[in-house]
mmCIF file of C-alpha atoms in Angstrom:
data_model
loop_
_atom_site.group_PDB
_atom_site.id
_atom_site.type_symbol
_atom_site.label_atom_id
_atom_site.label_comp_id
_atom_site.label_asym_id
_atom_site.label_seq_id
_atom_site.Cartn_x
_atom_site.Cartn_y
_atom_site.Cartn_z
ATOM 1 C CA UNK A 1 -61.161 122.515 127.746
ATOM 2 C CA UNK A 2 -62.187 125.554 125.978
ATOM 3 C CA UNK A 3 -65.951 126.562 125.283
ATOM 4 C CA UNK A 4 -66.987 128.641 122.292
ATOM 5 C CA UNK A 5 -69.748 130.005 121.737
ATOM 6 C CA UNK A 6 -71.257 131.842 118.436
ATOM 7 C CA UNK A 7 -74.365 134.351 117.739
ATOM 8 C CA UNK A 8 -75.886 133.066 114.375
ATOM 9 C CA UNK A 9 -77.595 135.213 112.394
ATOM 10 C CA UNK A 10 -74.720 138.424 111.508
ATOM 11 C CA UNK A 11 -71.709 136.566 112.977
ATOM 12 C CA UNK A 12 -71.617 132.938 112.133
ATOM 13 C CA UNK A 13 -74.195 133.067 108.957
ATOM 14 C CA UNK A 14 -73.283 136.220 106.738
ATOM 15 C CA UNK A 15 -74.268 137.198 103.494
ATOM 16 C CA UNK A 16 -77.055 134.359 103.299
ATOM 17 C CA UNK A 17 -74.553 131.628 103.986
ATOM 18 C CA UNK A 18 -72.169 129.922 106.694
ATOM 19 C CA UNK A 19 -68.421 129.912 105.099
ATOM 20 C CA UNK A 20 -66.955 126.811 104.399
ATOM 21 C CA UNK A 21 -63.900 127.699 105.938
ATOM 22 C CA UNK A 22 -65.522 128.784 109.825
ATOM 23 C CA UNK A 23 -67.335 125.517 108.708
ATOM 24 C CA UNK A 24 -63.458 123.467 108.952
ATOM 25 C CA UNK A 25 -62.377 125.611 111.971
ATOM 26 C CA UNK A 26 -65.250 125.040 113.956
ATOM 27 C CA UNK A 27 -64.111 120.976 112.964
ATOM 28 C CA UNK A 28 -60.567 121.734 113.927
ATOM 29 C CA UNK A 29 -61.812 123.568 117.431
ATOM 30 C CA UNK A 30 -63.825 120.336 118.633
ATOM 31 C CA UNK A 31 -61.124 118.123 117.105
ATOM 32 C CA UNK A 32 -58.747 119.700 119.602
ATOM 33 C CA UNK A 33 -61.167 118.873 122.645
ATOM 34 C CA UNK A 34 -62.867 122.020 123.128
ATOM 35 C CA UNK A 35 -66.912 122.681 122.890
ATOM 36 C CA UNK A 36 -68.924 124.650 120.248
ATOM 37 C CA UNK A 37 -72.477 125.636 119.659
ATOM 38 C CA UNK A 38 -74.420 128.384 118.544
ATOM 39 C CA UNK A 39 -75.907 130.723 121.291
ATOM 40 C CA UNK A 40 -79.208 132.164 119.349
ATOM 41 C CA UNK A 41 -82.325 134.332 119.051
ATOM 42 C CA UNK A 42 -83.573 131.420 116.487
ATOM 43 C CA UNK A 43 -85.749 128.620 117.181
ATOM 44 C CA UNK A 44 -84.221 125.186 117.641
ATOM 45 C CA UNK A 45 -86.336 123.768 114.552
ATOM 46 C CA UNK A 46 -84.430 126.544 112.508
ATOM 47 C CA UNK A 47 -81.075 126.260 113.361
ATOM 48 C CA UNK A 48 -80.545 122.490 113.165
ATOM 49 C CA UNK A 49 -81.022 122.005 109.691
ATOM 50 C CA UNK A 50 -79.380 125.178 108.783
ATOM 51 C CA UNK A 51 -76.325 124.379 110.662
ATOM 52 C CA UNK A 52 -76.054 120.774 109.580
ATOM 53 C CA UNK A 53 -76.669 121.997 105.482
ATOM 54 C CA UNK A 54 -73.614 123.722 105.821
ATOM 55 C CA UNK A 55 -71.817 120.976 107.507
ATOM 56 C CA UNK A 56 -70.905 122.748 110.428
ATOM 57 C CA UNK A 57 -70.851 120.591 114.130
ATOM 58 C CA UNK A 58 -71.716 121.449 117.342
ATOM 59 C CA UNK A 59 -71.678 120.418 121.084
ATOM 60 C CA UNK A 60 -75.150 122.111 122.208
ATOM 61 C CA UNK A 61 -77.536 124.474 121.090
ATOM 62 C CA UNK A 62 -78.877 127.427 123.148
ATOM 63 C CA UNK A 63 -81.671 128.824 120.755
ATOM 64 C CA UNK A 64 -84.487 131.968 121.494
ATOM 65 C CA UNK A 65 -81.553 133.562 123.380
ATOM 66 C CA UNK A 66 -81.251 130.665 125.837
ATOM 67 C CA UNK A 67 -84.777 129.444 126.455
ATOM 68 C CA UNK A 68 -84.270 126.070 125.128
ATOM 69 C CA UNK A 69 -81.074 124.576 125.826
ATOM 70 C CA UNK A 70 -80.228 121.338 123.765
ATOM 71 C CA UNK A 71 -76.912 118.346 122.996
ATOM 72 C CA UNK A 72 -75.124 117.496 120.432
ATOM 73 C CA UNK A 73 -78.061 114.862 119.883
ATOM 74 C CA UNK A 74 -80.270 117.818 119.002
ATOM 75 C CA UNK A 75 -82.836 116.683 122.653
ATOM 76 C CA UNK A 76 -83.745 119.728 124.583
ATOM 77 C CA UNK A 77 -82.720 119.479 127.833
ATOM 78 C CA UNK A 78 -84.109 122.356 129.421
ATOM 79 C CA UNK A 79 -87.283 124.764 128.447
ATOM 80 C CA UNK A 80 -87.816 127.954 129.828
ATOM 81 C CA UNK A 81 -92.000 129.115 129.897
ATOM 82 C CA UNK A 82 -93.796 132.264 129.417
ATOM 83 C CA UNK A 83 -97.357 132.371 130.696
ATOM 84 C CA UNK A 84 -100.213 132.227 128.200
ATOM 85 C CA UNK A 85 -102.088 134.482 129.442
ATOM 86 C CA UNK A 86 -98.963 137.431 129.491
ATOM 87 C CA UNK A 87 -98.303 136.851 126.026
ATOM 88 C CA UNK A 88 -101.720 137.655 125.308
ATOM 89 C CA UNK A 89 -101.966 140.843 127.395
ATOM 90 C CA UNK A 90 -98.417 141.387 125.135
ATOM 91 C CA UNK A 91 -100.040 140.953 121.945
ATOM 92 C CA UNK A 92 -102.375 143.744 122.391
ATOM 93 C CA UNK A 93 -99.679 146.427 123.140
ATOM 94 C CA UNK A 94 -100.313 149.271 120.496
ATOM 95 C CA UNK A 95 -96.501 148.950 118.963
ATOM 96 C CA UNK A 96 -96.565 145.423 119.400
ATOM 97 C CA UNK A 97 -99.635 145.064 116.929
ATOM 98 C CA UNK A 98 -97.744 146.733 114.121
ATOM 99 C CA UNK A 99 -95.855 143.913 113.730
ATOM 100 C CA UNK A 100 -95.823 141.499 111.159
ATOM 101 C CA UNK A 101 -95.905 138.460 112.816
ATOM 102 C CA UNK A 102 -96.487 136.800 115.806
ATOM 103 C CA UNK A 103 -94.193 133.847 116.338
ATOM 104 C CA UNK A 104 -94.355 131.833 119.373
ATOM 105 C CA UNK A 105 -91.667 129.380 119.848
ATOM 106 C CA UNK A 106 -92.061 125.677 121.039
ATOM 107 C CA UNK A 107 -89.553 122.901 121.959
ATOM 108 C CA UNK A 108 -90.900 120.941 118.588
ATOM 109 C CA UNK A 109 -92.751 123.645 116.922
ATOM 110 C CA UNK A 110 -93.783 127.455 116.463
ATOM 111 C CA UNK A 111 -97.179 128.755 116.507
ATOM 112 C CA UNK A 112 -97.633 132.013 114.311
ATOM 113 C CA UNK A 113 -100.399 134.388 113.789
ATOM 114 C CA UNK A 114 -100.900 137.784 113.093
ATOM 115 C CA UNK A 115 -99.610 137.390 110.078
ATOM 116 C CA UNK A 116 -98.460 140.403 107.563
ATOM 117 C CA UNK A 117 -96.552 140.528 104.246
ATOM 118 C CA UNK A 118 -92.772 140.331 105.154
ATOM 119 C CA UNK A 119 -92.817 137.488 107.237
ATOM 120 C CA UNK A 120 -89.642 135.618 107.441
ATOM 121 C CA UNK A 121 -91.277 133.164 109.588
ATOM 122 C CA UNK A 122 -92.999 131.125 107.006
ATOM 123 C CA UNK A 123 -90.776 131.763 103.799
ATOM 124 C CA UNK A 124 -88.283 130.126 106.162
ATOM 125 C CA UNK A 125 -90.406 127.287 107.499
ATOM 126 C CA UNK A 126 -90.908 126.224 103.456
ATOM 127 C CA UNK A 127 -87.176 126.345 102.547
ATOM 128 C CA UNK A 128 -86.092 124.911 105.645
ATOM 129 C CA UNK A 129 -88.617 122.076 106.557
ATOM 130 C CA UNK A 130 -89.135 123.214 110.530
ATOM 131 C CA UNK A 131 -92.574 122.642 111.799
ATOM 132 C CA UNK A 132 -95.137 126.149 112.336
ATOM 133 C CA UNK A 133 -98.582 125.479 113.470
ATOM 134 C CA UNK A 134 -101.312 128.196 112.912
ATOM 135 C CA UNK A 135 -103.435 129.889 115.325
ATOM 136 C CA UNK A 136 -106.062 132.634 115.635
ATOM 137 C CA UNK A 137 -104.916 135.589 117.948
ATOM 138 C CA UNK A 138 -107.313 134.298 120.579
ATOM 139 C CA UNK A 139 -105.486 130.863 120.999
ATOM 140 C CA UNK A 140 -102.406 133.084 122.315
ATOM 141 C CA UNK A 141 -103.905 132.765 125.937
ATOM 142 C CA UNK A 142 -104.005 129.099 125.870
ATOM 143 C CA UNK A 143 -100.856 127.685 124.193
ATOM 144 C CA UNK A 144 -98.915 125.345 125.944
ATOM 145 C CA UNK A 145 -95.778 125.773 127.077
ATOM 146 C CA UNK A 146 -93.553 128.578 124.735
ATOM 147 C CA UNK A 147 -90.435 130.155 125.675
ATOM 148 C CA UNK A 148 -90.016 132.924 123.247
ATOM 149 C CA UNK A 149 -92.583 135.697 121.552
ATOM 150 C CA UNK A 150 -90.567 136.776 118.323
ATOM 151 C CA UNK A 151 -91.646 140.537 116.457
ATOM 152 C CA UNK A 152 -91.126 141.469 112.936
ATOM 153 C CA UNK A 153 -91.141 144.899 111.453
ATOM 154 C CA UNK A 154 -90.332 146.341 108.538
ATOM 155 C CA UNK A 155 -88.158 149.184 110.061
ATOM 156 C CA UNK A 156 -85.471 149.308 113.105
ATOM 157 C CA UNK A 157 -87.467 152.229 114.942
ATOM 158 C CA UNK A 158 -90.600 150.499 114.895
ATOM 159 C CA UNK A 159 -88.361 147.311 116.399
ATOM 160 C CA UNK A 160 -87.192 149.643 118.464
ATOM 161 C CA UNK A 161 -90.276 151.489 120.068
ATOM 162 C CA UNK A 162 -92.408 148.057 120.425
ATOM 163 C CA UNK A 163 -89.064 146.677 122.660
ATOM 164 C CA UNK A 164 -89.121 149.936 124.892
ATOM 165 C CA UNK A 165 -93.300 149.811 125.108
ATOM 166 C CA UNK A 166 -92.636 146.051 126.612
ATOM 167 C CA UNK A 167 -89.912 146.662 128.824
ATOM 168 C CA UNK A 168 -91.714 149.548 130.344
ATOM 169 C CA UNK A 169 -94.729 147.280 130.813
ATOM 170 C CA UNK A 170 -93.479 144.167 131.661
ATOM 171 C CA UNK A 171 -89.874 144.813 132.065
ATOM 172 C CA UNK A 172 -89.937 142.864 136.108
ATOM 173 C CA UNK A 173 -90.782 139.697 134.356
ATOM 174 C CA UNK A 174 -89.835 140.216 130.461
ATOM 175 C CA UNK A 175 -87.119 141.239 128.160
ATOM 176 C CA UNK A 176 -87.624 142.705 124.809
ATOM 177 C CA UNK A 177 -84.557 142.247 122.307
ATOM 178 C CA UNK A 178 -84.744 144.485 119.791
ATOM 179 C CA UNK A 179 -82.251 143.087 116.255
ATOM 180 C CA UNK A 180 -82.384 145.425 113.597
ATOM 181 C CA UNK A 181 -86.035 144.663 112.490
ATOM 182 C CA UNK A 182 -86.549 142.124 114.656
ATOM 183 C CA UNK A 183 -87.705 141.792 118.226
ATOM 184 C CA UNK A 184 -87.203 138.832 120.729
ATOM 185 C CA UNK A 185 -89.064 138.671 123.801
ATOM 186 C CA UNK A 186 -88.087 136.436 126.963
ATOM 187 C CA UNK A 187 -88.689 135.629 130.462
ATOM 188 C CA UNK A 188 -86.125 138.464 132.316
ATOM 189 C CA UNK A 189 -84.042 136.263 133.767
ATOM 190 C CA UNK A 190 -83.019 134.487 130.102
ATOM 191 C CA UNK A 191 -80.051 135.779 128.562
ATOM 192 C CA UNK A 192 -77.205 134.768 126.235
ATOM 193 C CA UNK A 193 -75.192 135.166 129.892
ATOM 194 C CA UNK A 194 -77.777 133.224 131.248
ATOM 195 C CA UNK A 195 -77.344 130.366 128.329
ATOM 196 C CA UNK A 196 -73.981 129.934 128.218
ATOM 197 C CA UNK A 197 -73.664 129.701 132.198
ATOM 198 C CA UNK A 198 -76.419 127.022 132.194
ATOM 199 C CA UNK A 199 -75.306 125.230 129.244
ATOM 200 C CA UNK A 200 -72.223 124.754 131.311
ATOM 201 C CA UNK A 201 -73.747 123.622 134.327
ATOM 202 C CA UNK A 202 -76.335 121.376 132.418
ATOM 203 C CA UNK A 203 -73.492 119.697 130.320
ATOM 204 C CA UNK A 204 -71.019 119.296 133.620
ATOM 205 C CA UNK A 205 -68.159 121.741 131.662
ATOM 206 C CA UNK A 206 -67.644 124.147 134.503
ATOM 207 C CA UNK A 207 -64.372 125.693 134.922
ATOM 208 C CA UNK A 208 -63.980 125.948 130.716
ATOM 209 C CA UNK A 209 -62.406 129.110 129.183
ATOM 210 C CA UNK A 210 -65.015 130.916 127.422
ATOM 211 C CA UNK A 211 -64.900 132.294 123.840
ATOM 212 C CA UNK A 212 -68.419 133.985 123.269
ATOM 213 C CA UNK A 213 -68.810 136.229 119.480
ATOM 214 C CA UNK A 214 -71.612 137.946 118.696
ATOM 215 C CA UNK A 215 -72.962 141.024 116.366
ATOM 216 C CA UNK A 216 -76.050 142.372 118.508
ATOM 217 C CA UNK A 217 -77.836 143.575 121.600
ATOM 218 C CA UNK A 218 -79.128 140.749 122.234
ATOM 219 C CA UNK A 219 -75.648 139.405 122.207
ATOM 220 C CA UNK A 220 -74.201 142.260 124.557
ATOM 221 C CA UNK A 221 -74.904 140.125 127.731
ATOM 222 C CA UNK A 222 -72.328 137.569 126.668
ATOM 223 C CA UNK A 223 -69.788 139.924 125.018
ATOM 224 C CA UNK A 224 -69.271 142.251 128.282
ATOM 225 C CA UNK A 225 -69.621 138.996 130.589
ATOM 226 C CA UNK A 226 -67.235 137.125 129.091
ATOM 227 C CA UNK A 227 -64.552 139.649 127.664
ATOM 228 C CA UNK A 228 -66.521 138.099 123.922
ATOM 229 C CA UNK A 229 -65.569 139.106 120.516
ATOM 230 C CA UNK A 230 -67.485 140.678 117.612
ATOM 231 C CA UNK A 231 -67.395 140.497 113.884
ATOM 232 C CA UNK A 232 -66.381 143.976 111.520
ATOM 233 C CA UNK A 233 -69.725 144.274 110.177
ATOM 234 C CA UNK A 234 -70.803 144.956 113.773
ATOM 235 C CA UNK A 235 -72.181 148.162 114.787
ATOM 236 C CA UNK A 236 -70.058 150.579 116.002
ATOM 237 C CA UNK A 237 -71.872 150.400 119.916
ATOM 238 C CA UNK A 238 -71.090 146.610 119.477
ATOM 239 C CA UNK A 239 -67.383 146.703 118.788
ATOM 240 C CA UNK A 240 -66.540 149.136 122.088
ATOM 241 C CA UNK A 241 -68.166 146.884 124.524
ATOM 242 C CA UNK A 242 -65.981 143.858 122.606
ATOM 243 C CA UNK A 243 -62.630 142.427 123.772
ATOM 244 C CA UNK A 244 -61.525 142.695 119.596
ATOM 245 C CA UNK A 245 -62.898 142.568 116.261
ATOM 246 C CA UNK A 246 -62.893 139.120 114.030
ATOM 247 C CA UNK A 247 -62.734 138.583 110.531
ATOM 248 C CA UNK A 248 -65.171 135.799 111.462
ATOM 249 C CA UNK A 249 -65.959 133.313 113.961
ATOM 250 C CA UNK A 250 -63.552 130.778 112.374
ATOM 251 C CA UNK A 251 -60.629 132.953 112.502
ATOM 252 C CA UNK A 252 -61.817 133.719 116.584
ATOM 253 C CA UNK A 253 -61.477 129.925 116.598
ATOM 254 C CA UNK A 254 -58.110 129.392 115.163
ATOM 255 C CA UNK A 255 -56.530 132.386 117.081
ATOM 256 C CA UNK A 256 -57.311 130.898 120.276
ATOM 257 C CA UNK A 257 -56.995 127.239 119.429
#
């Protein structure tokens, strides 16, 4: 059994769509007895209907970079937590505050505040039918349980500098992601390395042969653990940590079939 496994957002979803052909070899890849799913910084309420509009299928979900692991039945299976009371102290960093949004993600829901023109967050909850609840900045120390802080800026420094002010902070106990203009922020030990090694042992598929693709940082963990691929609209940093360069993640697929 092989095991593939796909960064969304810049590697399997490009130019505001998922191609119909990585679509049919993603069907062609489970058809032969191997495992796919999608290894992402999005929240599980995003990716589901996303992936299922464009018809592609999947074996598990690892979503917010691995925090909340999930089966082909779309029920979570495992939930990473972040302490209330951290994300608050988080909120209040000075290059943390310039962003846009606050997004907090849940196993069946994200909270938001803080919210600025630009935000992704809730022109994609409308199109895509996912559930956001929303707070006031002084609910952030008593959520419930949450497994992911999400940034958004409207420029890579600023993504940049508010990642670097966290994991100079915080960095024992927290990783910041930064993703272009985005920034993901996780409990240290979460990784994609992290989700695709528990995925495995949650789903009883140790000893596969791993296929991991991704486009980002965030997705460096996998790439150099796993000898992964990357996609040519990669950044140049990405493509010399990766084992080769893809057309896409369906023709990754077929080459190693």
């Amino acid at each position: 059994m092989k095991f593939a496994a796909s960064d969304y957002d810049g590697t399997l979803f490009r130019a505001e769509r998922i191609e119909k052909s990585d679509a049919e070899a993603v069907a062609r890849w489970r058809a032969a007895g191997h495992k796919f799913g999608v290894v992402s910084g999005r929240d599980l309420g995003m990716l589901i209907p996303m992936l299922k509009r464009y018809g592609v299928g999947y074996d598990y979900l690892a979503a917010n970079n691995g925090g909340i692991i999930c089966g082909a039945d779309d029920v979570p299976v495992w939930e990473a937590e972040l302490p209330a009371t951290l994300l608050a102290e988080v909120a209040a960093l000075p290059h943390v505050k310039k962003s846009f949004h606050y997004a907090f993600s849940a196993a069946d829901r994200t909270y938001l505040c803080h919210i600025g023109e630009g935000s992704w967050v809730l022109r994609e909850a409308r199109e895509w039918g996912f559930r956001i609840v929303l707070i006031e900045e002084g609910d952030i120390a008593v959520l419930p349980q949450v497994h992911q802080f999400a940034l958004g800026f409207t420029n890579p420094e600023d993504a940049e500098a508010a990642s670097a002010e966290v994991n100079a902070k915080y960095g024992a106990i927290l990783h910041a992601y930064p993703n272009r203009c985005a920034v993901d922020i996780i409990p240290k030990a979460i990784s994609k390395r992290q989700a695709i090694e528990h995925t495995l042992a949650l789903m009883g598929w140790q000893g596969a042969e791993i296929f991991a693709i991704g486009d980002e940082v965030n997705d460096l963990p996998m790439i150099e653990a796993f000898g992964g691929y990357t996609v040519e609209t990669a950044r140049a940093a990405i493509k010399e940590k990766a084992r080769a360069v893809c057309g896409s993640v369906g023709a990754m697929l077929d080459a190693n079939r």
